[in-house]
mmCIF file of C-alpha atoms and ligand atoms in Angstrom:
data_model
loop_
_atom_site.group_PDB
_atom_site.id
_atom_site.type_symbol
_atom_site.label_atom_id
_atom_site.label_comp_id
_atom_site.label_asym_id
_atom_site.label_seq_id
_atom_site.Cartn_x
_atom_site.Cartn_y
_atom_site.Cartn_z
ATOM 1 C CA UNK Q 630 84.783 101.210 61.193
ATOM 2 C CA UNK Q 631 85.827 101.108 64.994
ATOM 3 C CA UNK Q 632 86.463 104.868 66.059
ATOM 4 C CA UNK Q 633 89.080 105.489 68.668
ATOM 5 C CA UNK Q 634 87.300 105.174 72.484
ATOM 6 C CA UNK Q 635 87.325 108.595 74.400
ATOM 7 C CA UNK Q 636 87.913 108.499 77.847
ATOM 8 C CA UNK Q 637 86.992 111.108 80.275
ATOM 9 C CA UNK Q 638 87.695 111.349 83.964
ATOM 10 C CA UNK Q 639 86.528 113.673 86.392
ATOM 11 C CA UNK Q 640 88.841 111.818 89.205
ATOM 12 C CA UNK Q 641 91.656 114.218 89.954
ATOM 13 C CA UNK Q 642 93.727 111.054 90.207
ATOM 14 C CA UNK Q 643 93.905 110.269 86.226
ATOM 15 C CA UNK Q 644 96.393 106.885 86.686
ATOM 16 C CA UNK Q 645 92.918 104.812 85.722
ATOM 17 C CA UNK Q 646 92.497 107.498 82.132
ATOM 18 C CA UNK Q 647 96.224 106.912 81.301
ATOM 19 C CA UNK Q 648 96.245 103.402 81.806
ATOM 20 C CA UNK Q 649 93.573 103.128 79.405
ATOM 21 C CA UNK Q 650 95.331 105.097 77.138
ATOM 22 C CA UNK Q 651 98.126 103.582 77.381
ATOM 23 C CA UNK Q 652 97.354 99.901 76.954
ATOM 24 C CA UNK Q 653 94.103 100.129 74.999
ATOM 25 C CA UNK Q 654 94.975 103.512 72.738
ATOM 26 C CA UNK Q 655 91.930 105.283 73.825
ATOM 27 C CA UNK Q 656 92.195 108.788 73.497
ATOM 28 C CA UNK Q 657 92.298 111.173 76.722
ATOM 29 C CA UNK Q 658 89.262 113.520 76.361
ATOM 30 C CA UNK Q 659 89.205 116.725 78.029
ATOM 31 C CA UNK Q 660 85.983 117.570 80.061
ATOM 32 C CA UNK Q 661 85.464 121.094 81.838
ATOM 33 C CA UNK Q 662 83.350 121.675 84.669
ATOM 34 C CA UNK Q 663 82.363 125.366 85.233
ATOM 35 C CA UNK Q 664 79.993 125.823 88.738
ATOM 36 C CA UNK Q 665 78.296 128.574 88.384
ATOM 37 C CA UNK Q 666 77.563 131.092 91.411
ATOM 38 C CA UNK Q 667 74.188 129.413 92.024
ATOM 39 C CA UNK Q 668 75.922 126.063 92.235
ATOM 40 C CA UNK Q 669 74.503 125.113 88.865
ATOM 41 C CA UNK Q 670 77.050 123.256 86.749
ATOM 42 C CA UNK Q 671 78.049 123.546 83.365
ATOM 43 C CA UNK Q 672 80.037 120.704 81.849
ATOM 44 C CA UNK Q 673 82.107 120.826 78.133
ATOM 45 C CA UNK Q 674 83.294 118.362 76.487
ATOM 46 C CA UNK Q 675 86.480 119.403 74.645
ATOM 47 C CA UNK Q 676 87.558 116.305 72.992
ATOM 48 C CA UNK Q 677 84.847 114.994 69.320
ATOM 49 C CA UNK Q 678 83.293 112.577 70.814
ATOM 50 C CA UNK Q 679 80.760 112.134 67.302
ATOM 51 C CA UNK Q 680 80.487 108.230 66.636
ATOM 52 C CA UNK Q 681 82.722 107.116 68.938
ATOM 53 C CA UNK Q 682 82.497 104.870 72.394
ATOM 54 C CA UNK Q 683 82.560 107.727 74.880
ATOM 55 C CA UNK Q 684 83.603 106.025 78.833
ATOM 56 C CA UNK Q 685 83.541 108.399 81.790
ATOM 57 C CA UNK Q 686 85.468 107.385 84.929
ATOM 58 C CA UNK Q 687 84.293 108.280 88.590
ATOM 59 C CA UNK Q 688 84.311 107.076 91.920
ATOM 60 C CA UNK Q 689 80.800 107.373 93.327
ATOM 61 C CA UNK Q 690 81.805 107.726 97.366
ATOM 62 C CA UNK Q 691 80.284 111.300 98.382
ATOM 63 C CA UNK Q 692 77.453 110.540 95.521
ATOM 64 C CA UNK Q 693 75.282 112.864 96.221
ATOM 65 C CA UNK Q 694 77.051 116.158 94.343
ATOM 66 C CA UNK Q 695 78.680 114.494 91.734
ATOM 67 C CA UNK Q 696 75.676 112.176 90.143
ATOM 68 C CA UNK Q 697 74.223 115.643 88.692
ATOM 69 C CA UNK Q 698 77.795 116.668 86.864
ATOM 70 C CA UNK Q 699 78.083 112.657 85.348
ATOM 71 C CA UNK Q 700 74.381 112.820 83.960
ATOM 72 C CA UNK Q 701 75.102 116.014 82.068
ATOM 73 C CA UNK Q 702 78.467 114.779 80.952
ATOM 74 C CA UNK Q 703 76.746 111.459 79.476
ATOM 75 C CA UNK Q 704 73.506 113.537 78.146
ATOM 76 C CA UNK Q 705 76.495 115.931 76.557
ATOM 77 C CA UNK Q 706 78.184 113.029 75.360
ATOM 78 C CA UNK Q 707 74.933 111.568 73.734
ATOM 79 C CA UNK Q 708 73.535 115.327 72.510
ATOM 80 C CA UNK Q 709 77.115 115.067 70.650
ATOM 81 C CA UNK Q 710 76.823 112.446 68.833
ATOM 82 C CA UNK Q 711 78.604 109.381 70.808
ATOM 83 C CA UNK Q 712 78.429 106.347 69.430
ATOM 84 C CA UNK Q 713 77.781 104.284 73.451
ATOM 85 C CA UNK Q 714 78.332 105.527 77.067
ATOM 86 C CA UNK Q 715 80.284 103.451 79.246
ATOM 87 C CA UNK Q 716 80.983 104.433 83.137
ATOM 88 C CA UNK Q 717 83.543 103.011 85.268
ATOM 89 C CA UNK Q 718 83.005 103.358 88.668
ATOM 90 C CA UNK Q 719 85.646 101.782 91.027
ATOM 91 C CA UNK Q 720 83.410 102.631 93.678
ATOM 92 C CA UNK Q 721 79.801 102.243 93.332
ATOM 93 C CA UNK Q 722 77.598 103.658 95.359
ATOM 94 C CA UNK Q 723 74.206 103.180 97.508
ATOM 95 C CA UNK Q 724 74.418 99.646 97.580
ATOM 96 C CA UNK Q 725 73.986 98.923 100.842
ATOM 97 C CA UNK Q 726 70.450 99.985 101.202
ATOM 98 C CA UNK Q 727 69.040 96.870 99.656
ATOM 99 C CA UNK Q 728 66.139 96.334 101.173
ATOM 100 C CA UNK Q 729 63.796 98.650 103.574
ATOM 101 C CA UNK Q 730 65.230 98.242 106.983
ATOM 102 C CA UNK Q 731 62.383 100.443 108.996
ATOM 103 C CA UNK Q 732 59.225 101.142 107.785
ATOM 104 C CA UNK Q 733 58.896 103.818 105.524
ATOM 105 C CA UNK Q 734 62.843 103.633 104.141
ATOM 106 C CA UNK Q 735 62.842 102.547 100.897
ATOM 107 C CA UNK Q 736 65.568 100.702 98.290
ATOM 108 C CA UNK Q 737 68.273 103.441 97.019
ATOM 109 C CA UNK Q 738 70.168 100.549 95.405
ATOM 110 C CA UNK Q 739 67.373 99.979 93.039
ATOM 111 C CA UNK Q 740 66.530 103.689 92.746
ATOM 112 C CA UNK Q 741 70.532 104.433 92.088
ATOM 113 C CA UNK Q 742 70.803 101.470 89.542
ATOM 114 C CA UNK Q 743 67.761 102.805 88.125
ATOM 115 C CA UNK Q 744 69.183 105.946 87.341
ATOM 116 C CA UNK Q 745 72.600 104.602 86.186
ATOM 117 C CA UNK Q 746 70.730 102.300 83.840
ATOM 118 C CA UNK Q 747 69.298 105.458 82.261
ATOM 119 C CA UNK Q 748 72.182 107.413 81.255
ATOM 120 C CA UNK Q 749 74.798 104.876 80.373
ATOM 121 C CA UNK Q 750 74.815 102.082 78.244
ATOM 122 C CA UNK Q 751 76.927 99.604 80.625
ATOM 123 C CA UNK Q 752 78.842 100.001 83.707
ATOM 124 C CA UNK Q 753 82.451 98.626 85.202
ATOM 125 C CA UNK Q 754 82.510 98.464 89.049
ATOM 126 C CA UNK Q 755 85.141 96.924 91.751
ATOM 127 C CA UNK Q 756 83.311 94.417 93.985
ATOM 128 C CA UNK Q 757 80.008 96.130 94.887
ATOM 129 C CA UNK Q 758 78.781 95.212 98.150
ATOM 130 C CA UNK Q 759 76.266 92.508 97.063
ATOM 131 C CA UNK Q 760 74.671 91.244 100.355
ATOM 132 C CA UNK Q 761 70.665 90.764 99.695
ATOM 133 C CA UNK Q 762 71.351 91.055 95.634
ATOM 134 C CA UNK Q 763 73.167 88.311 94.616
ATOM 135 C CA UNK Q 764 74.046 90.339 91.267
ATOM 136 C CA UNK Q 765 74.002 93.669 89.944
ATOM 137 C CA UNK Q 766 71.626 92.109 87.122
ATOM 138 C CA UNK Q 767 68.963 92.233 89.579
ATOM 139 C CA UNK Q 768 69.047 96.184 90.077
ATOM 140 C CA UNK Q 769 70.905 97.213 86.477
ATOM 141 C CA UNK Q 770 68.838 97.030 82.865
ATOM 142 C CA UNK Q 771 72.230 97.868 81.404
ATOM 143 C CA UNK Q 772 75.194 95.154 80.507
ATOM 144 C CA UNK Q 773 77.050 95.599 84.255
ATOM 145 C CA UNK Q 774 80.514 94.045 84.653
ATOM 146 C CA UNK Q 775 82.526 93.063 87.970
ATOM 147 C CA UNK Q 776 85.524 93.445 88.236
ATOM 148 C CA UNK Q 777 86.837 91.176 91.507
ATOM 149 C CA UNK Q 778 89.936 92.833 93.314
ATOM 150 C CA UNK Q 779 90.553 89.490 95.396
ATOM 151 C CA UNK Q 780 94.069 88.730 93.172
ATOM 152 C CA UNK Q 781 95.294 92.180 93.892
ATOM 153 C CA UNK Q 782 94.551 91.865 97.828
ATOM 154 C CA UNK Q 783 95.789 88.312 97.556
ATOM 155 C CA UNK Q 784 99.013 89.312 95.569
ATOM 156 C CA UNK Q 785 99.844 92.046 98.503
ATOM 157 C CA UNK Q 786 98.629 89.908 101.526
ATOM 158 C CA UNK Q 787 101.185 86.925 100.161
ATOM 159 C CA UNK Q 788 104.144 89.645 99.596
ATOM 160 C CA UNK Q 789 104.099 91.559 102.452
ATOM 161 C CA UNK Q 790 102.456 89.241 105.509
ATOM 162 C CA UNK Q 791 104.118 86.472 107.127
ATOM 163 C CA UNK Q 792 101.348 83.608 108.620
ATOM 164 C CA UNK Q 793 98.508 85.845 108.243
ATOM 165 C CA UNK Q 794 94.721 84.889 109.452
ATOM 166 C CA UNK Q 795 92.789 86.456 107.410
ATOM 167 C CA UNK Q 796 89.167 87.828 108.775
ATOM 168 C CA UNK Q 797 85.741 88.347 107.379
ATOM 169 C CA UNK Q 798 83.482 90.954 108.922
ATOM 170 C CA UNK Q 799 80.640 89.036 108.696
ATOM 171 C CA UNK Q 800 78.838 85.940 107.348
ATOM 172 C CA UNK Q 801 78.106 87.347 104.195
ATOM 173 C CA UNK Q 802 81.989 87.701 103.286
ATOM 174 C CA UNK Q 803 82.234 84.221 103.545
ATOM 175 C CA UNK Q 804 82.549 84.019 99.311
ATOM 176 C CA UNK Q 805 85.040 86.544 98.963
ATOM 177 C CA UNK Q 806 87.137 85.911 101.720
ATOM 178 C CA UNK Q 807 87.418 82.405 101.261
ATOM 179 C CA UNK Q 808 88.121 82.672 97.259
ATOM 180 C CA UNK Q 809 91.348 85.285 99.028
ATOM 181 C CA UNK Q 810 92.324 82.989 101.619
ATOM 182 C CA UNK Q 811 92.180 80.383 99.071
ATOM 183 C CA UNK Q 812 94.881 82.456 96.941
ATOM 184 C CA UNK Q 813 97.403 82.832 99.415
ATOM 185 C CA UNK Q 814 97.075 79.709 101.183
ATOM 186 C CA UNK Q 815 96.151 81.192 104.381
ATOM 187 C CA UNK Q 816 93.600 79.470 106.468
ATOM 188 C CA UNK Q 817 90.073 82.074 107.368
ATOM 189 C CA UNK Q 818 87.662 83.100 110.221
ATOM 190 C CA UNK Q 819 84.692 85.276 110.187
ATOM 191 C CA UNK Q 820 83.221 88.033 112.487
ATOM 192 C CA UNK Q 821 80.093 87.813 114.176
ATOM 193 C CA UNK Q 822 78.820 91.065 114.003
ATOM 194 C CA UNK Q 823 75.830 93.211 115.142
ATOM 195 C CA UNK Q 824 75.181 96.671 113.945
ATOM 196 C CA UNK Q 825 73.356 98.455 116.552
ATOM 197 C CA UNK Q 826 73.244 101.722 114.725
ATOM 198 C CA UNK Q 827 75.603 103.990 112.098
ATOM 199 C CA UNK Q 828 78.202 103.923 114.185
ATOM 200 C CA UNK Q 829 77.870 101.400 116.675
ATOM 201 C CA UNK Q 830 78.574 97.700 116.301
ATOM 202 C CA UNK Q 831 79.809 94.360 118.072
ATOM 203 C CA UNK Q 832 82.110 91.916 117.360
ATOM 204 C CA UNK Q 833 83.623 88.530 118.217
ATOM 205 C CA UNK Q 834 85.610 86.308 116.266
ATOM 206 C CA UNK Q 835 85.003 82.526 117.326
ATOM 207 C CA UNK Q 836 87.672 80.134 117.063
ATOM 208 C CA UNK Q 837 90.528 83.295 116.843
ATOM 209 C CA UNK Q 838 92.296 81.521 119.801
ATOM 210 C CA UNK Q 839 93.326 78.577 117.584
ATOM 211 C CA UNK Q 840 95.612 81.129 115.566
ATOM 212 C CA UNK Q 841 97.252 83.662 118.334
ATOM 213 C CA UNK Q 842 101.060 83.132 116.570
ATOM 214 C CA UNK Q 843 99.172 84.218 113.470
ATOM 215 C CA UNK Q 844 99.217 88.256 111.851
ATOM 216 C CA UNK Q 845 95.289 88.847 111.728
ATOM 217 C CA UNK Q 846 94.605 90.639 108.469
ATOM 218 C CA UNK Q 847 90.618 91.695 108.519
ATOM 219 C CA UNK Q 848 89.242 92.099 105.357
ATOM 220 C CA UNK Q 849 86.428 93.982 104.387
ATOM 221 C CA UNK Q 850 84.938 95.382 101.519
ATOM 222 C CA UNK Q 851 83.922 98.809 102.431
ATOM 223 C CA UNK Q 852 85.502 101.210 105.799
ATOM 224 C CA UNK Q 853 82.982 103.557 106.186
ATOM 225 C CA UNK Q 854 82.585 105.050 109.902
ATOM 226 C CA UNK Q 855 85.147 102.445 110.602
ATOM 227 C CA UNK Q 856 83.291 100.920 113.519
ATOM 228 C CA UNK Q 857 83.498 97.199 112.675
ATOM 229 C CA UNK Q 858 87.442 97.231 112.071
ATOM 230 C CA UNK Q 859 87.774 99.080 115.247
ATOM 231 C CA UNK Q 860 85.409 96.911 117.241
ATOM 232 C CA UNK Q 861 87.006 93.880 115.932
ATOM 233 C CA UNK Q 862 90.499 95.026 116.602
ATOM 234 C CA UNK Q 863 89.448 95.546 120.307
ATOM 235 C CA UNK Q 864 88.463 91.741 120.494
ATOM 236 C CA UNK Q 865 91.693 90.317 118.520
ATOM 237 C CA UNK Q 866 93.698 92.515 120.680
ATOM 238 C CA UNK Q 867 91.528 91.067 124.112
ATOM 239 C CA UNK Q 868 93.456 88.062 123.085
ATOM 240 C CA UNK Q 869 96.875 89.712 123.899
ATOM 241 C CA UNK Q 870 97.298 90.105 120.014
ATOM 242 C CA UNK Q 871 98.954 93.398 119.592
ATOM 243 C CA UNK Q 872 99.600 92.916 115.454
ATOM 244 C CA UNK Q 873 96.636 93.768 113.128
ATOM 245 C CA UNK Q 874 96.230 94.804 109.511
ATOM 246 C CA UNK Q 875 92.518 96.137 108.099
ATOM 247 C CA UNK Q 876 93.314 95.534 104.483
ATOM 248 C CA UNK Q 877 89.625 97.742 102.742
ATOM 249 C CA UNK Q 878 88.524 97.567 99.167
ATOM 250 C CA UNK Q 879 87.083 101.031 99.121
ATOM 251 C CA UNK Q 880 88.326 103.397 101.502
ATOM 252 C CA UNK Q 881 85.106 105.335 101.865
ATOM 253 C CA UNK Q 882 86.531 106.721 105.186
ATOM 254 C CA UNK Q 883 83.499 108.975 106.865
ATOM 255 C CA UNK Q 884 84.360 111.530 108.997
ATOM 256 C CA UNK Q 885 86.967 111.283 111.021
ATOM 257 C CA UNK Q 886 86.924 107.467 110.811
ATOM 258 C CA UNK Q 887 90.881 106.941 109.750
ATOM 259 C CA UNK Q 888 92.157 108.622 112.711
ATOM 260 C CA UNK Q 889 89.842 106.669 114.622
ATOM 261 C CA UNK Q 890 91.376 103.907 113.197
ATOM 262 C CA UNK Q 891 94.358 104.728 113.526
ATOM 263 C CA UNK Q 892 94.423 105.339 117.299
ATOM 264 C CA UNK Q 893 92.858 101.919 117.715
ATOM 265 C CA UNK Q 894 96.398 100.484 117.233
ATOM 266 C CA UNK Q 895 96.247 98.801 114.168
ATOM 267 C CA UNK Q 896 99.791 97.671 112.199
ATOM 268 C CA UNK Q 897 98.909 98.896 108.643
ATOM 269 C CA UNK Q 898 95.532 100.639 106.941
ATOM 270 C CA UNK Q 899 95.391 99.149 103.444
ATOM 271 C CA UNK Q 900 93.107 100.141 100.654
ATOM 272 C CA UNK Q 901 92.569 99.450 96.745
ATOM 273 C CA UNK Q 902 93.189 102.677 94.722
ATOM 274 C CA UNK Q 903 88.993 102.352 93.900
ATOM 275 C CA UNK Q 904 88.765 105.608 95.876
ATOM 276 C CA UNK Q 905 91.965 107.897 96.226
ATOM 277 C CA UNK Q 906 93.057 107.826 99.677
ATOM 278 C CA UNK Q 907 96.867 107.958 101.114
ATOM 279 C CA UNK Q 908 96.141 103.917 102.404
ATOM 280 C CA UNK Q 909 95.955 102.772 98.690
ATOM 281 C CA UNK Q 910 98.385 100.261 98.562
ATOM 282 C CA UNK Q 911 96.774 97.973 95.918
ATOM 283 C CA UNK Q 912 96.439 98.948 92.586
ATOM 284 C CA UNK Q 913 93.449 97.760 91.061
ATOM 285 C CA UNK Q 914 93.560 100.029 87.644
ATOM 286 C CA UNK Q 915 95.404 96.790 85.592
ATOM 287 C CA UNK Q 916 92.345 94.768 86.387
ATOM 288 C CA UNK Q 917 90.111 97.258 85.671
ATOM 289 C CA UNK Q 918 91.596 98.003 81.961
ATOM 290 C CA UNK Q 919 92.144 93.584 81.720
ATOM 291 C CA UNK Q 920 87.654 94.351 81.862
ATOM 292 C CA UNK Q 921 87.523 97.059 79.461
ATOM 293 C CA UNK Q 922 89.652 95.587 77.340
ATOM 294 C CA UNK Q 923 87.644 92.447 77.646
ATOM 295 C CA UNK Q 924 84.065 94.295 77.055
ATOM 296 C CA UNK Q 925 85.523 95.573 73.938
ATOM 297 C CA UNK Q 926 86.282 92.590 72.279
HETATM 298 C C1 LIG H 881 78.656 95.954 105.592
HETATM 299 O O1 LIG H 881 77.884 95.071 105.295
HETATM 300 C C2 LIG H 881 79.964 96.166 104.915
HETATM 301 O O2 LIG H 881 80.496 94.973 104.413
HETATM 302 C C3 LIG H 881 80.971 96.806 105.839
HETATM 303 O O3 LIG H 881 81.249 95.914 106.894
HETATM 304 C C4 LIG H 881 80.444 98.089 106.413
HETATM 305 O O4 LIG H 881 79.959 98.914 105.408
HETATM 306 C C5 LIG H 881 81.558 98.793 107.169
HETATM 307 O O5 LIG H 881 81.030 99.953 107.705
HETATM 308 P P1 LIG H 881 81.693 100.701 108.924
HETATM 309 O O6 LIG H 881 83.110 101.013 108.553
HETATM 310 O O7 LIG H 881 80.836 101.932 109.062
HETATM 311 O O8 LIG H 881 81.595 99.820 110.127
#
């Protein structure tokens, strides 16, 4: 007998744990977190989770305090009796350290995946960044599903831009830029970047001057400090283009980055919802539940 799916959510946006509810007929569990005054957490589940498929939803931007809460909830989930332990993580982090850049470093995307792969028994993401892996097989020993947000971005980009350009940050978005340019019939160029540290980088865009009536739209998959929209915004705009849209998957946002950004003179900040942020324009949660949906037969 199939048991009703529980789904918790420690995202204090729950749109992604009502949507499942609502088209799949999971049930909404209820999950406490209690810190105590040493900073040790305590986490309840308040919702039966005994032979049932138990998911937990989070975001894993800022990883670093809230990897300790999701292992307890999943080791509480499997103490309890849950039948399998599925996370969703729009945002998945520590990819980008996939290989060991300086000696000494060493490979947090395999450590990270490693400890995923412990607790849970498969994993939904949103367009990892996948540079030197070419799949999350390669890291993961647990079933791992993609989920791409390219017709979302390429829905929004054909609504709301007229004659856009759209604009990889480097050669590496090639794939997923094309596959978007592709969708809204909008031709593509790529940056040709240099990171010369966290937060410093270069730019240039070749061939941009073949498309100065066009709205450039750069597209990348993570804004983190920022830097390469804002560097690449200084060279579009070198070419007396003064319109600009960074369209972002994950709107990771470090710092003071979005002011930065911001002030840089950009037309429109867009995000997918994959971490809350007030540039989410895109909502990604109907692809995400199209996966779990899928994944559950
Ligand atoms: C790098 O390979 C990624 O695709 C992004 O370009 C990068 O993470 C963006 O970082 P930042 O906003 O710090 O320039």
């Amino acid at each position: 007998m199939t048991r009703t799916p529980v789904v918790f959510s420690f995202l204090e946006d729950k749109s992604l744990q009502k949507a499942l509810c609502k088209s799949l007929h999971f049930q909404a569990g209820n999950l406490k977190t209690h810190t105590f005054p040493d900073e040790e957490v305590l986490i309840t589940l308040n919702t039966e989770v005994k032979n049932k498929p138990v998911f937990f939803v989070l975001s894993t931007d800022r990883p670093n305090g809230k990897i300790m809460p999701l292992i307890l909830a999943a080791e509480t989930a499997k103490a309890l009796g849950a039948q399998s332990i599925g996370l969703i993580t729009p945002y998945l982090a520590y990819m980008r350290q996939d290989i060991a850049f300086n000696q000494g470093e060493g490979i947090s995307s395999k450590y990270f995946a490693k400890l995923l792969s412990t607790y849970f028994d498969w994993l939904i993401t949103v367009d990892p960044h996948l540079h030197r892996w070419q799949s999350l097989a390669e890291v993961f020993t647990i079933e791992t599903t993609v989920v791409q947000a390219a017709p979302a971005i390429a829905k929004w980009i054909k609504t709301k831009v007229q004659q856009p350009i759209l604009i990889g940050p480097d050669l590496e978005s090639i794939q997923w830029v094309s596959d978007i340019a592709q969708r809204c019939d909008a031709p593509f160029l790529v940056v040709e970047k240099t990171r010369l540290g966290d937060e410093k980088v270069t730019a240039t865009i070749p061939k941009l001057e073949h498309y100065l009536a066009h709205t450039p739209v750069l597209i990348d998959d993570i804004i983190s400090t920022g830097m390469t929209m804002i560097e690449t915004v200084k060279h579009i705009q070198s070419y007396g283009i003064t319109k600009t849209i960074c369209l972002g998957v994950h709107a990771l946002f470090a710092k003071d980055a979005y002011n930065k950004l911001l002030q840089s003179g950009v037309t429109d900040i867009v995000t997918c919802n994959t971490i809350k942020h007030c540039t989410n324009q895109i909502d990604i949660n109907p692809l995400l539940v199209e996966a779990v949906q899928l994944k559950m037969g």
